[in-house]
Amino acid sequence: MEIQDSSLFSFININKDGKEEKKTDGQEFIKIYEKNPLFEHLILHIKSYLNQNTGSSKEKEKVEFLSDFLKQNKFDNKILKRIIYCGIPNQIPCLRAMIWKSLVGYLPVNDLSQWKKITCNHFQKYRELQKEFKEFPDNITDEEDDKIIVQINKDLHRTRGDLEFFKNNSKMNKKETNYDVLRRILYLYSKKHPEVSYVQGMNEICAIIYYIYSLDESPYIKPFIESDTYYTFELLMDEVKCVFMMNNTTYSQLFISQQIKQVNDILKKVGPDLYEYFEKKNLKLDTFIMRWIIVLFAREFNLETSVCFWDRLFTQKNKMKFLSFISATILVINKEKLMKMEMEDIFFWAQEFGSVVNDANLDSIIIKAFKLKAKYNNKDFKKSSKFKFFNFIFNGK
């Protein structure tokens, strides 16, 4: 199915066999869409995966858990988190998108029957947002808007340049690239949220969401990739936007200072020798920690590892605090190496360490972060309820 223009106002209808039919307007398409299979295709993909002989028994087990709860028309958070921490199978590209939408609060975990209605409503809201700021991308006369577009364009050229995906035409409109879609989403966000506007780094976050959602090949999902990306991005930004609020630098700087203080406090307690070494060298963590935190490690890890990290991050109620523990854990793990380095070498290491992080040592980092958090909280880790939950998540026990 192909959307005929970038405003999302006209469509090609899809019949029950997935074939293109006559062109319809938006309202008629919504009615058709609500009657067609939408998220049901996720269950079909899961069943297809389970029937294949590929994949380990552990991978199939975690998908079977998800399949069981989908049949009940709801997610169970504990089982959902267990599947995430074990790793979401890449063979089911639509699965991660559905889970992310649930975890960030875009779709309710306890009632899948509402997903179609919510998706359609947000699609309509996104259309209204486009109408409200219809001057984009042409005929922008406002000086501030022009500055925003210039900055977005500058950053887009540096966004996942190693992936041909973003340079290719979008699935929704063959006349524009995926970079064009990202530009529109970021611009509309800046207009709707002038208290934040657009700040470098948002492009990295939005790009990963859009990429993951675009992996779903279902013809019933394609028209909604852009609006789903926008509202997922908006919800995620609600949790982390404090570090982006350049229009309120006092508030933003205060929040950033608190984040750095938290990492320092953790390090002082669980890695005192490294903390003292940094103090002796007069090394300020904010010179590189905020680079990690502000884009949720999206710049540090390759795309595949970033995605796996976000699977875990999205399960956390306090994402910024979780990022502080991850940052401190990375420093503690590399303590011996760092204490042999001079300041300039540490800065270089901080920019490059993520390139050697893969799924295996990412799991190790996260496990150690949970242990470090327990140690920081002065609790007997093995006797705590958190350990029992942690052990269940990682080991299924």
Coordinates of N, CA and C in Angstrom, one line a residue, residues 158-252:
R158 N 24.0 13.8 9.8 CA 24.9 13.1 10.7 C 24.1 12.0 11.4
T159 N 22.9 11.7 11.1 CA 22.1 10.7 11.8 C 22.1 9.4 11.1
R160 N 22.8 8.4 11.7 CA 22.9 7.1 11.2 C 23.2 7.1 9.7
G161 N 24.2 7.8 9.4 CA 24.7 7.9 8.0 C 25.2 6.6 7.4
D162 N 25.4 5.6 8.3 CA 25.9 4.3 7.9 C 24.8 3.4 7.4
L163 N 23.5 3.9 7.6 CA 22.4 3.1 7.1 C 21.7 3.7 5.9
E164 N 21.6 2.9 4.8 CA 21.0 3.4 3.6 C 19.5 3.6 3.8
F165 N 18.9 3.0 4.9 CA 17.5 3.1 5.1 C 17.1 4.6 5.1
F166 N 17.8 5.5 5.8 CA 17.3 6.8 5.9 C 17.5 7.6 4.6
K167 N 18.3 7.2 3.8 CA 18.5 7.9 2.5 C 17.5 7.4 1.4
N168 N 16.9 6.2 1.7 CA 15.9 5.6 0.8 C 14.6 6.3 0.9
N169 N 13.7 6.1 -0.1 CA 12.4 6.6 -0.1 C 11.6 5.9 1.0
S170 N 10.7 6.7 1.6 CA 9.9 6.1 2.7 C 8.8 5.2 2.1
K171 N 8.4 4.3 3.0 CA 7.3 3.3 2.6 C 6.0 4.0 2.4
M172 N 5.8 5.2 3.0 CA 4.6 5.9 3.0 C 4.4 6.8 1.8
N173 N 5.5 7.3 1.3 CA 5.5 8.2 0.2 C 6.8 8.1 -0.6
K174 N 6.7 7.6 -1.8 CA 7.9 7.3 -2.6 C 8.6 8.6 -3.0
K175 N 7.9 9.8 -2.8 CA 8.4 11.0 -3.3 C 9.3 11.7 -2.2
E176 N 9.4 11.1 -1.1 CA 10.3 11.6 0.0 C 11.1 10.5 0.6
T177 N 12.3 10.9 1.2 CA 13.1 10.0 1.8 C 12.7 9.8 3.3
N178 N 13.3 8.8 4.0 CA 13.0 8.7 5.4 C 13.6 9.8 6.2
Y179 N 14.6 10.5 5.7 CA 15.2 11.7 6.3 C 14.1 12.8 6.3
D180 N 13.4 12.9 5.2 CA 12.3 13.9 5.1 C 11.2 13.7 6.1
V181 N 10.9 12.4 6.4 CA 9.9 12.1 7.4 C 10.4 12.5 8.8
L182 N 11.6 12.2 9.1 CA 12.2 12.6 10.4 C 12.2 14.1 10.5
R183 N 12.6 14.8 9.5 CA 12.6 16.2 9.5 C 11.2 16.8 9.9
R184 N 10.2 16.2 9.3 CA 8.8 16.7 9.6 C 8.4 16.4 11.0
I185 N 8.7 15.2 11.5 CA 8.4 14.8 12.9 C 9.0 15.8 13.9
L186 N 10.3 16.0 13.7 CA 11.1 16.9 14.6 C 10.6 18.3 14.6
Y187 N 10.3 18.8 13.4 CA 9.8 20.1 13.2 C 8.4 20.3 13.9
L188 N 7.5 19.3 13.7 CA 6.2 19.4 14.3 C 6.3 19.3 15.8
Y189 N 7.2 18.5 16.3 CA 7.4 18.4 17.8 C 7.9 19.8 18.3
S190 N 8.8 20.4 17.6 CA 9.3 21.7 18.1 C 8.3 22.8 18.1
K191 N 7.3 22.7 17.2 CA 6.2 23.7 17.1 C 5.2 23.4 18.2
K192 N 4.9 22.2 18.5 CA 3.9 21.8 19.5 C 4.5 22.0 20.9
H193 N 5.8 21.9 21.0 CA 6.5 22.1 22.4 C 7.5 23.2 22.4
P194 N 7.1 24.4 22.3 CA 8.0 25.5 22.2 C 8.9 25.7 23.5
E195 N 8.4 25.1 24.6 CA 9.2 25.2 25.8 C 10.5 24.3 25.7
V196 N 10.5 23.4 24.7 CA 11.6 22.6 24.5 C 12.2 22.9 23.1
S197 N 11.4 23.1 22.1 CA 11.8 23.3 20.7 C 12.6 22.2 20.2
Y198 N 13.5 22.4 19.4 CA 14.4 21.3 18.9 C 15.8 21.5 19.4
V199 N 16.4 20.4 19.9 CA 17.8 20.5 20.3 C 18.5 19.3 19.7
Q200 N 19.8 19.4 19.4 CA 20.6 18.4 18.8 C 20.5 17.2 19.8
G201 N 20.4 16.0 19.3 CA 20.2 14.8 20.1 C 18.9 14.2 19.9
M202 N 17.9 15.0 19.7 CA 16.5 14.5 19.5 C 16.5 13.7 18.2
N203 N 17.3 14.1 17.3 CA 17.3 13.4 16.0 C 17.7 12.0 16.2
E204 N 18.7 11.7 17.1 CA 19.2 10.4 17.3 C 18.1 9.5 17.9
I205 N 17.3 10.1 18.9 CA 16.3 9.3 19.6 C 15.1 9.0 18.6
C206 N 14.7 10.0 17.9 CA 13.6 9.8 17.0 C 13.9 8.9 15.8
A207 N 15.2 8.9 15.4 CA 15.6 8.0 14.3 C 15.4 6.6 14.6
I208 N 15.8 6.2 15.8 CA 15.7 4.8 16.2 C 14.3 4.3 16.3
I209 N 13.4 5.1 16.9 CA 12.0 4.8 17.0 C 11.4 4.6 15.6
Y210 N 11.7 5.5 14.7 CA 11.2 5.5 13.3 C 11.7 4.3 12.6
Y211 N 12.9 4.0 12.7 CA 13.5 2.8 12.1 C 12.9 1.5 12.5
I212 N 12.7 1.3 13.8 CA 12.1 0.1 14.4 C 10.7 0.0 13.9
Y213 N 9.9 1.1 13.9 CA 8.5 1.0 13.5 C 8.4 0.7 12.0
S214 N 9.4 1.1 11.2 CA 9.4 0.9 9.8 C 9.7 -0.5 9.4
L215 N 10.2 -1.3 10.3 CA 10.5 -2.7 10.0 C 9.2 -3.5 9.8
D216 N 8.1 -3.1 10.4 CA 6.8 -3.8 10.3 C 6.3 -3.7 8.8
E217 N 6.2 -4.8 8.1 CA 5.9 -4.8 6.7 C 4.4 -4.9 6.5
S218 N 3.6 -5.0 7.6 CA 2.1 -5.2 7.4 C 1.6 -4.0 6.6
P219 N 0.8 -4.2 5.6 CA 0.1 -3.1 4.9 C -0.8 -2.3 5.7
Y220 N -1.3 -2.8 6.8 CA -2.2 -2.1 7.7 C -1.5 -1.2 8.6
I221 N -0.2 -1.4 8.8 CA 0.6 -0.6 9.7 C 1.3 0.6 9.0
K222 N 1.7 0.4 7.8 CA 2.5 1.3 7.1 C 2.0 2.8 7.1
P223 N 0.7 3.0 6.9 CA 0.2 4.4 7.0 C 0.3 5.1 8.3
F224 N 0.6 4.3 9.4 CA 0.6 4.8 10.7 C 2.0 4.9 11.3
I225 N 3.0 4.5 10.5 CA 4.3 4.6 11.0 C 4.7 6.0 11.5
E226 N 4.4 7.0 10.7 CA 4.8 8.3 11.1 C 4.1 8.8 12.3
S227 N 2.8 8.7 12.4 CA 2.1 9.2 13.5 C 2.4 8.4 14.8
D228 N 2.6 7.1 14.7 CA 3.0 6.2 15.8 C 4.4 6.7 16.3
T229 N 5.3 7.0 15.3 CA 6.6 7.4 15.7 C 6.6 8.8 16.5
Y230 N 5.8 9.7 15.9 CA 5.7 11.0 16.6 C 5.2 10.9 18.0
Y231 N 4.1 10.2 18.3 CA 3.6 10.1 19.6 C 4.4 9.3 20.6
T232 N 5.1 8.3 20.1 CA 6.0 7.5 20.9 C 7.2 8.4 21.3
F233 N 7.7 9.2 20.3 CA 8.8 10.1 20.6 C 8.3 11.2 21.6
E234 N 7.1 11.7 21.4 CA 6.6 12.7 22.3 C 6.5 12.2 23.8
L235 N 6.0 11.0 23.9 CA 5.9 10.3 25.3 C 7.3 10.1 25.9
L236 N 8.2 9.6 25.1 CA 9.6 9.4 25.6 C 10.2 10.7 26.0
M237 N 10.0 11.8 25.2 CA 10.6 13.1 25.5 C 10.0 13.7 26.8
D238 N 8.8 13.3 27.1 CA 8.2 13.8 28.3 C 9.0 13.3 29.5
E239 N 9.6 12.2 29.4 CA 10.4 11.6 30.5 C 11.8 12.2 30.5
V240 N 12.4 12.6 29.4 CA 13.8 12.9 29.3 C 14.0 14.4 28.9
K241 N 12.9 15.1 28.6 CA 13.1 16.4 28.0 C 13.8 17.4 28.9
C242 N 13.9 17.1 30.2 CA 14.6 18.1 31.1 C 16.0 18.4 30.7
V243 N 16.7 17.5 30.0 CA 18.1 17.7 29.6 C 18.1 18.5 28.3
F244 N 17.0 18.6 27.6 CA 16.9 19.3 26.3 C 16.4 20.7 26.4
M245 N 15.9 21.2 27.6 CA 15.2 22.4 27.7 C 16.1 23.6 27.6
M246 N 16.7 23.9 26.4 CA 17.6 25.0 26.2 C 16.9 26.3 26.3
N247 N 15.5 26.3 26.2 CA 14.8 27.6 26.4 C 14.6 28.0 27.8
N248 N 15.0 27.0 28.7 CA 15.0 27.3 30.1 C 16.3 26.7 30.7
T249 N 17.4 27.4 30.4 CA 18.7 26.9 30.7 C 18.9 26.7 32.2
T250 N 18.3 27.5 33.0 CA 18.5 27.4 34.4 C 17.9 26.1 34.9
Y251 N 16.7 25.7 34.4 CA 16.1 24.5 34.8 C 16.9 23.3 34.3
S252 N 17.3 23.4 33.0 CA 18.0 22.3 32.3 C 19.3 22.1 33.0

